[in-house]
Short mmCIF file of C-alpha atoms in Angstrom, two decimals:
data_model
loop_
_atom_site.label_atom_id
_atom_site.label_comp_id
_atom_site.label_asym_id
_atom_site.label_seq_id
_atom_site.Cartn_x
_atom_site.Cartn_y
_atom_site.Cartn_z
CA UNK A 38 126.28 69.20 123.43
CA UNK A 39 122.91 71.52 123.10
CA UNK A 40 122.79 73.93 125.99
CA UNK A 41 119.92 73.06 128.46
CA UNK A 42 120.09 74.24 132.44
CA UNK A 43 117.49 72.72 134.49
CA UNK A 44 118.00 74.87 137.39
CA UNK A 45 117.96 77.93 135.08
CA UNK A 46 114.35 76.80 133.71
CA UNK A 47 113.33 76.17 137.81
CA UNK A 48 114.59 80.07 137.82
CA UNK A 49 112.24 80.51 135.27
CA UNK A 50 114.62 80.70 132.22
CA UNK A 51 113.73 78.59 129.56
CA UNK A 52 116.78 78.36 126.89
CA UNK A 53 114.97 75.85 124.76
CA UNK A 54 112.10 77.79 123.71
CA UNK A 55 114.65 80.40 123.04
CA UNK A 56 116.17 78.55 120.09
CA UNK A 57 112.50 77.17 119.06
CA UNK A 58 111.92 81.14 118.77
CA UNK A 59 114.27 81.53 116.73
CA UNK A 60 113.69 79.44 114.65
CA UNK A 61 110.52 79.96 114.28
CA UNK A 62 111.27 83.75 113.63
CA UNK A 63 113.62 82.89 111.09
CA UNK A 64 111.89 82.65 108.01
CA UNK A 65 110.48 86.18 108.84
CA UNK A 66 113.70 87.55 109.11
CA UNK A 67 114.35 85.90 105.52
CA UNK A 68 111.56 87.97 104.08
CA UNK A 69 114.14 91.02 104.79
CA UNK A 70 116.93 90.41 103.51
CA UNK A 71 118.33 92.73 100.68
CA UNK A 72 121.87 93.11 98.75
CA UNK A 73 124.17 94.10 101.63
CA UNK A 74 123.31 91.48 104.23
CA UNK A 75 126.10 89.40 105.70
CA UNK A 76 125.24 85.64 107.22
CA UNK A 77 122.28 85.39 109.42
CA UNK A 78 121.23 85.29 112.80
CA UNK A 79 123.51 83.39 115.32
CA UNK A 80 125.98 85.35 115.55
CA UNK A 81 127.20 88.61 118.05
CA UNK A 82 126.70 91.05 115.77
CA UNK A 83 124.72 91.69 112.54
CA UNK A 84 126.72 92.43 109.83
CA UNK A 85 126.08 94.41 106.99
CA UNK A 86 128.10 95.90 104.05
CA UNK A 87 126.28 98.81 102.53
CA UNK A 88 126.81 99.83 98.58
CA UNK A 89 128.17 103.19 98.87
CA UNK A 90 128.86 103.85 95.15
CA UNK A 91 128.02 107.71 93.83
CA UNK A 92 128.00 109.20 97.42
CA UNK A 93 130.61 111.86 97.91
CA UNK A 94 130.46 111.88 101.44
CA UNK A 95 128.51 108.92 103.57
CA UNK A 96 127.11 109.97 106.31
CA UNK A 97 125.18 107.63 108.89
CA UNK A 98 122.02 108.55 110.22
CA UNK A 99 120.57 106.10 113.14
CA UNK A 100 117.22 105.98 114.84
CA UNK A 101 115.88 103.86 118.30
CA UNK A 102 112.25 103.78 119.92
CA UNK A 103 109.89 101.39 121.32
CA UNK A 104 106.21 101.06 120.98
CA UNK A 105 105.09 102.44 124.39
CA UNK A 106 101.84 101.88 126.16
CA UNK A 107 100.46 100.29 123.59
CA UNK A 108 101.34 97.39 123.55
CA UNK A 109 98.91 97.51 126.40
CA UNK A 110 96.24 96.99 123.65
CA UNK A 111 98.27 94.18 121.63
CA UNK A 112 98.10 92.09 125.31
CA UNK A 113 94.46 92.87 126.07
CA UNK A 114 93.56 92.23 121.99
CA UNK A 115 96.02 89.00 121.58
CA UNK A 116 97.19 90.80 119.01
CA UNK A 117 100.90 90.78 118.36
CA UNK A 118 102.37 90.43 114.53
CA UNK A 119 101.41 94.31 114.23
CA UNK A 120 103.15 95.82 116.87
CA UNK A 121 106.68 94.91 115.22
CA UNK A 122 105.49 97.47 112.42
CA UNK A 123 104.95 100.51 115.52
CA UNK A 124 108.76 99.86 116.52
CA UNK A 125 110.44 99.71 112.66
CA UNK A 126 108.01 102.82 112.04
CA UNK A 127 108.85 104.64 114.87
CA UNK A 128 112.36 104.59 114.27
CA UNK A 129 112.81 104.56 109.89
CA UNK A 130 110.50 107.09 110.31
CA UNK A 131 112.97 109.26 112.40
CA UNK A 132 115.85 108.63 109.96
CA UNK A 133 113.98 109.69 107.07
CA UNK A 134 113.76 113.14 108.39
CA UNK A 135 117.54 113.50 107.69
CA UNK A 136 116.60 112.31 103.90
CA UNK A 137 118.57 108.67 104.75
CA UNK A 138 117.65 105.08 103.39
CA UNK A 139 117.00 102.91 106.41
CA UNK A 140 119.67 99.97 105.33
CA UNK A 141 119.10 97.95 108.12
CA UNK A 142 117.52 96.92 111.97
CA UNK A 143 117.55 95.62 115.21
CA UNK A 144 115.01 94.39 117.47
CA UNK A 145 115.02 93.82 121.36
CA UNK A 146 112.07 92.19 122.75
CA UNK A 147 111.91 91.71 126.67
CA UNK A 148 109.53 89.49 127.99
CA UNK A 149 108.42 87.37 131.10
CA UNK A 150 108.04 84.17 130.26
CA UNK A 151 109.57 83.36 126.30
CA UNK A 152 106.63 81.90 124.53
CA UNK A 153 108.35 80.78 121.08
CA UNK A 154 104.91 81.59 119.19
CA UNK A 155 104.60 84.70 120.68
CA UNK A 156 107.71 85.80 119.88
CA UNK A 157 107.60 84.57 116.37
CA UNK A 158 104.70 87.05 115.90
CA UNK A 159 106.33 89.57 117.54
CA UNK A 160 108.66 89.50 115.15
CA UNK A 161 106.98 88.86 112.07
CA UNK A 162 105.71 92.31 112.68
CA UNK A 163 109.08 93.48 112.66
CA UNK A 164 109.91 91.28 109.27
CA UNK A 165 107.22 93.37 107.78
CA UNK A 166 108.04 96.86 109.45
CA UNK A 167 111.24 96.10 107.25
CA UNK A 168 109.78 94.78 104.31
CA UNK A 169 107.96 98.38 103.91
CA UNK A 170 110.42 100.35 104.76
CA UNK A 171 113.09 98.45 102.38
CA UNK A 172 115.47 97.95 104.99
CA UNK A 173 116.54 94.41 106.49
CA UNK A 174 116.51 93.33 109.58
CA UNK A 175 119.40 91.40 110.60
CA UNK A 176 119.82 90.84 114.62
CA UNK A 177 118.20 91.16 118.04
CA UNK A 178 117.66 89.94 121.58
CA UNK A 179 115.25 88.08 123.19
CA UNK A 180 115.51 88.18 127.25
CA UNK A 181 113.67 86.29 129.07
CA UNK A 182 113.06 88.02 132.53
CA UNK A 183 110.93 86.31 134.97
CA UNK A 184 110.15 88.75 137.88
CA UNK A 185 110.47 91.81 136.21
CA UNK A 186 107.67 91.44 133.38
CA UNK A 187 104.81 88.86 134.25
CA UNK A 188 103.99 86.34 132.12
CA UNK A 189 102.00 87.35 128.68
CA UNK A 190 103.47 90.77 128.90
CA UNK A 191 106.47 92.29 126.67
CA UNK A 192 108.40 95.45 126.05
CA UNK A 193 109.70 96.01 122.66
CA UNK A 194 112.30 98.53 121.28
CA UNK A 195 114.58 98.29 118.18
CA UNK A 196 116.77 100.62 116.72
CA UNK A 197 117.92 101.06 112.63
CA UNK A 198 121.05 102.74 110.61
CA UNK A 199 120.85 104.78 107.34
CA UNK A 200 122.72 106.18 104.49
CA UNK A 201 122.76 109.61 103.45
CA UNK A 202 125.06 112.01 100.89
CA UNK A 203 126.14 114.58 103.44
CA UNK A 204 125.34 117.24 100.45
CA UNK A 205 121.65 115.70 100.31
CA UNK A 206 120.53 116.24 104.14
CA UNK A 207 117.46 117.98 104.71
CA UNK A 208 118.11 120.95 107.02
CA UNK A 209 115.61 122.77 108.65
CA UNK A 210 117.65 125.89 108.36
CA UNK A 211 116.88 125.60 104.72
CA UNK A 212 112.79 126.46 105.34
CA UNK A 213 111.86 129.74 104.33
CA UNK A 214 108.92 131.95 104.92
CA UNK A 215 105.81 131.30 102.20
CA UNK A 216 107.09 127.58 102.20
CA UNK A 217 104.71 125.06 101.48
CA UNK A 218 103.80 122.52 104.70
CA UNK A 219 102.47 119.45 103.29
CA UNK A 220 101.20 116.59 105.83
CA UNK A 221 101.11 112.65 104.76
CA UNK A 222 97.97 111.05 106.25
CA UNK A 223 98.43 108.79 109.42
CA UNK A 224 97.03 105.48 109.85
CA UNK A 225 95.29 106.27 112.98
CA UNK A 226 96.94 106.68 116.27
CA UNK A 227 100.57 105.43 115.20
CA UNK A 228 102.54 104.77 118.13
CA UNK A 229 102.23 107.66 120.85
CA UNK A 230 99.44 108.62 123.29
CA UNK A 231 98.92 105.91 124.79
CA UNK A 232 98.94 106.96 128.22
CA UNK A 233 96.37 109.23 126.83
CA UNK A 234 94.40 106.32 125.04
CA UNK A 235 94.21 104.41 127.66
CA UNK A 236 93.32 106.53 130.47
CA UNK A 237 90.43 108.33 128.34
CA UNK A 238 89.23 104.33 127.87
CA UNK A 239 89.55 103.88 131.57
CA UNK A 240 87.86 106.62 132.61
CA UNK A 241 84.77 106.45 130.01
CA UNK A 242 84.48 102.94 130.55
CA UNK A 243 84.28 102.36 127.27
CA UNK A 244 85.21 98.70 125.87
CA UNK A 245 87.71 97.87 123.06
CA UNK A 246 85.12 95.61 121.36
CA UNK A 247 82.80 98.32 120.67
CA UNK A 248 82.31 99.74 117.25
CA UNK A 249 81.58 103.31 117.11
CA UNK A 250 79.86 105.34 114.38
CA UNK A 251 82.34 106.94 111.91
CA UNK A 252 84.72 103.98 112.65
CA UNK A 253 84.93 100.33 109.84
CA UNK A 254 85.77 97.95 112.83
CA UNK A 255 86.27 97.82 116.54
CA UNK A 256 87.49 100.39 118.50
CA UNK A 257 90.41 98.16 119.47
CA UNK A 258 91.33 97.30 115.80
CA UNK A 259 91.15 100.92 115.03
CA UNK A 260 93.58 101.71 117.72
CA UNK A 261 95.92 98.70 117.25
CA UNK A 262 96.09 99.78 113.25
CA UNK A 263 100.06 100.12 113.23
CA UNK A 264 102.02 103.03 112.47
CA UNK A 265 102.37 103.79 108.84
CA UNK A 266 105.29 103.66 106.81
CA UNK A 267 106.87 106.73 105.24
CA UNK A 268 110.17 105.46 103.41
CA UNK A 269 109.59 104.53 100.31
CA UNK A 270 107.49 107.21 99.12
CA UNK A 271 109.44 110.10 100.82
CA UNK A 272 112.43 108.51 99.20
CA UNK A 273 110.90 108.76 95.78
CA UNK A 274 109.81 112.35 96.41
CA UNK A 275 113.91 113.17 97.53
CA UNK A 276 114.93 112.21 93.91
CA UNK A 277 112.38 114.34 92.09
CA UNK A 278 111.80 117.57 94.31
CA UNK A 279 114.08 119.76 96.88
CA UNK A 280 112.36 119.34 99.67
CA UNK A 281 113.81 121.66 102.42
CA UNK A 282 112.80 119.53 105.76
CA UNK A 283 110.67 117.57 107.16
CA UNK A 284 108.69 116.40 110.47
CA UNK A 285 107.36 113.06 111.52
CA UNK A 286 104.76 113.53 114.09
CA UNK A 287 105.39 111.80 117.03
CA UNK A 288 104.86 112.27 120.52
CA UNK A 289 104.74 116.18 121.13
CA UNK A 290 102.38 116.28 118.44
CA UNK A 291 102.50 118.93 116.29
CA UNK A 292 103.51 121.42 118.90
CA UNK A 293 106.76 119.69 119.34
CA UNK A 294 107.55 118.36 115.84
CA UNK A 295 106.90 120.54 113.56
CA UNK A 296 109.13 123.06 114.60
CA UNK A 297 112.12 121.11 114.71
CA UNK A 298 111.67 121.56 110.68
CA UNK A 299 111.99 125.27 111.18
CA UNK A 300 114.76 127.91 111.49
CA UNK A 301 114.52 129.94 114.90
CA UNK A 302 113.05 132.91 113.26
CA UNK A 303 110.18 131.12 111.69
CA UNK A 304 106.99 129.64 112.36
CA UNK A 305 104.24 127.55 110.57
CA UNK A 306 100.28 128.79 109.95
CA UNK A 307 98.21 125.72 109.69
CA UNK A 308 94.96 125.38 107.99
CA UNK A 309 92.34 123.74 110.02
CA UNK A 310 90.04 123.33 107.02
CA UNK A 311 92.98 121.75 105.46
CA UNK A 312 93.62 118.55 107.85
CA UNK A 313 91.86 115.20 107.21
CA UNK A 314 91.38 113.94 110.91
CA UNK A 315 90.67 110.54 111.27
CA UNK A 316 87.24 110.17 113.30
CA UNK A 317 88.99 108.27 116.02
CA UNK A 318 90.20 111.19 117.02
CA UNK A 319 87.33 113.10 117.21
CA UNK A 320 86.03 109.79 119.12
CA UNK A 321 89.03 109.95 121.66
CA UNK A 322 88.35 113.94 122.09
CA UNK A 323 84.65 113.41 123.17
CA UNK A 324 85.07 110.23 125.42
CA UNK A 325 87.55 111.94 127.45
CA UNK A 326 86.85 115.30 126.92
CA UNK A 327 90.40 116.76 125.84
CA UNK A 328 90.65 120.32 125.08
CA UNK A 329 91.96 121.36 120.86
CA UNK A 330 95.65 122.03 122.39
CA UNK A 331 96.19 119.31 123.80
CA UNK A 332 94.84 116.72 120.80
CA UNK A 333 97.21 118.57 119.17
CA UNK A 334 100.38 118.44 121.86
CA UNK A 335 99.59 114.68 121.76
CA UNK A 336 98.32 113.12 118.89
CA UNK A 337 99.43 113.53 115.16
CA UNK A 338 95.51 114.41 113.82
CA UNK A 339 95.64 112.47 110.90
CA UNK A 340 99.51 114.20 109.77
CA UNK A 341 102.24 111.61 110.25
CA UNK A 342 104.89 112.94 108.24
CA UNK A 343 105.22 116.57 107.69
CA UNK A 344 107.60 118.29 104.48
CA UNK A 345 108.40 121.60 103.71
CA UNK A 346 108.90 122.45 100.28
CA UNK A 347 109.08 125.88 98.05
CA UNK A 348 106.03 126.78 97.15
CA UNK A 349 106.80 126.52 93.42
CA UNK A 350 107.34 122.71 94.48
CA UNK A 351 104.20 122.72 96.29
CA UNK A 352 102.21 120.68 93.43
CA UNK A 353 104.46 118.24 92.22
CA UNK A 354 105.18 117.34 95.16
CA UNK A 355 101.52 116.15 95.87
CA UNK A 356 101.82 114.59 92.27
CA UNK A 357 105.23 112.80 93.45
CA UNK A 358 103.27 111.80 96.35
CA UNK A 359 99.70 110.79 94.74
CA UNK A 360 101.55 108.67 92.31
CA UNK A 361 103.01 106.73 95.01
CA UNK A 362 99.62 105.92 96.63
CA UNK A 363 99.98 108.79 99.37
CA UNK A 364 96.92 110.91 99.89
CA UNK A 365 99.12 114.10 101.07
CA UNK A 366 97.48 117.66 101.39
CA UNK A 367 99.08 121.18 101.75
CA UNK A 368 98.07 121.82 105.55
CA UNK A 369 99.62 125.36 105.67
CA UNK A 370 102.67 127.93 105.21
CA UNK A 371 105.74 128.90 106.85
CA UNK A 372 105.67 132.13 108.48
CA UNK A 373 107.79 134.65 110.19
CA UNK A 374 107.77 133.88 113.62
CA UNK A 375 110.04 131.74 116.56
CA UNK A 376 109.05 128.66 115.87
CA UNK A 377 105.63 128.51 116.47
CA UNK A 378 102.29 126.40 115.44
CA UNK A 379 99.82 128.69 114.57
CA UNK A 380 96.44 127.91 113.55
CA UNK A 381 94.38 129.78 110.93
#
């Protein structure tokens, strides 16, 4: 007998277009699957058995976030297969900092009304989010909560577990003054600020649909542009240079972040010259009128991922990272100090 409750759907609970969702987000999930993954969705738990050959000493490194206020944008846009990348991001991101392989996801997407397309898209974002960061993703939750979210609106959080040799962590007590700090460009945006975002928008008046100069496409678009990836290229620079620690610039900016890759006694000198700042930035900075420190308390500026190597590693390490299609640039140095962001 299928499950079907009348008086639940009268409640506002439709558990039919729950199962069409899933199955209509189950060829996404398909897309993710790597060696290690155990049956497929349907069941209470995901399973997973990771390959833990040549590691001395395992050690599991896990990661959760949401997507914030913007999905704000992905309801006024109609856009939703890109926020799903924002929430794998935000978290593989995180566990990369530790110098772990994602190995696998979860999603959790709360919503008002469960509109099977929707949440298809939803997670076909997430599919992808995976696909990029080489990780699977292999379980979730949909709730469908009438009276708490209204209808067309969504939260969405997930979460993700790595693999790393304990003797291969990156350590931020391993930075050392005249260290190189080299940034990975952002997308845009990523995933924090929001608040920010949309209350400069708000208060400037200024519509999503407009295309500024300095920006390729709407201003919308531009802010909607999902959080980029770090994974597989930090990976590749792990097996080929020491890198000491690293920093993905979240909210907090780069007056938070960054020094959680330092020591207590140091600090880092950044290079102003040195950053490539997307112009929606400088866009965001004018509309609303937001003073340097703050941009920088808030927003990543065009830095989404932050390592610290020796300086002797300084330039193969750019190679590393060139040859892997990242655009990276040595942004500054590590300094004496207590933990600090300095600017030069």
């Amino acid at each position: 007998m299928k499950s079907y409750s009348d008086s639940y759907k009268r409640a506002g609970v439709d558990v039919t277009a729950g199962y069409e969702g899933v199955r209509l987000m189950s060829e996404h999930v398909r897309r993710t699957h790597i060696p290690g993954v155990i049956g497929g969705l349907g069941g209470f738990g995901g399973l997973f058995k990771p390959d833990l050959n040549g590691m001395k000493a395992p050690v599991l490194v896990s990661g959760t976030d949401g997507v914030g206020t913007k999905l704000k944008l992905a309801f006024a846009l109609g856009r939703h297969d890109t926020v799903g990348i924002d929430c794998v991001a935000m978290c593989v991101n995180d566990i990369i900092c530790s110098g772990a392989k994602p190995l696998f996801f979860l999603d959790y997407i709360a919503l008002g009304k469960n509109v099977p397309e929707t949440v298809a898209a939803i997670v076909s974002g997430v599919a992808e989010g995976c696909v990029q960061a080489g990780c699977a993703l292999i379980g979730g939750e949909t709730a469908e909560m009438p009276g708490f979210y209204p209808a067309g609106e969504y939260d969405l959080a997930g979460f993700s577990v790595g693999v790393a040799d304990e003797e291969r962590l990156l350590d931020s007590a391993n930075a050392a003054e005249g260290d190189a700090l080299i940034a990975l460009p952002s997308s845009g945006v990523h995933s924090n600020g929001f608040s920010l975002v949309r209350k400069i928008l708000a208060d400037s008046n200024t519509s999503l649909g407009v295309t500024f100069d300095g920006l390729d496409r709407p201003l919308g678009e531009a802010l909607l542009a999902p959080t980029k990836i770090y994974v597989k290229p930090v990976l590749a620079l792990l097996r080929e240079v020491p890198v000491k620690s690293a920093a993905h610039i979240t909210g907090g900016g780069f007056y938070e972040n960054i020094p959680r890759a330092l020591p207590a006694h140091l600090s880092v000198k950044i290079d102003r010259a040195a950053l490539r700042v997307p112009h929606v930035f400088a866009l965001l900075q004018r509309l609303g009128g937001i003073p340097d420190r703050d941009m920088f308390n808030v927003f990543n500026m065009g830095a989404g991922m932050c390592v610290i190597v020796a300086e002797r590693d300084a330039e193969r390490t750019l190679g590393v990272l060139s040859r892997e299609g990242e655009e990276a640039a040595i942004i500054g140095r590590v300094v004496a100090g207590e933990r600090e962001v300095l600017f030069a």
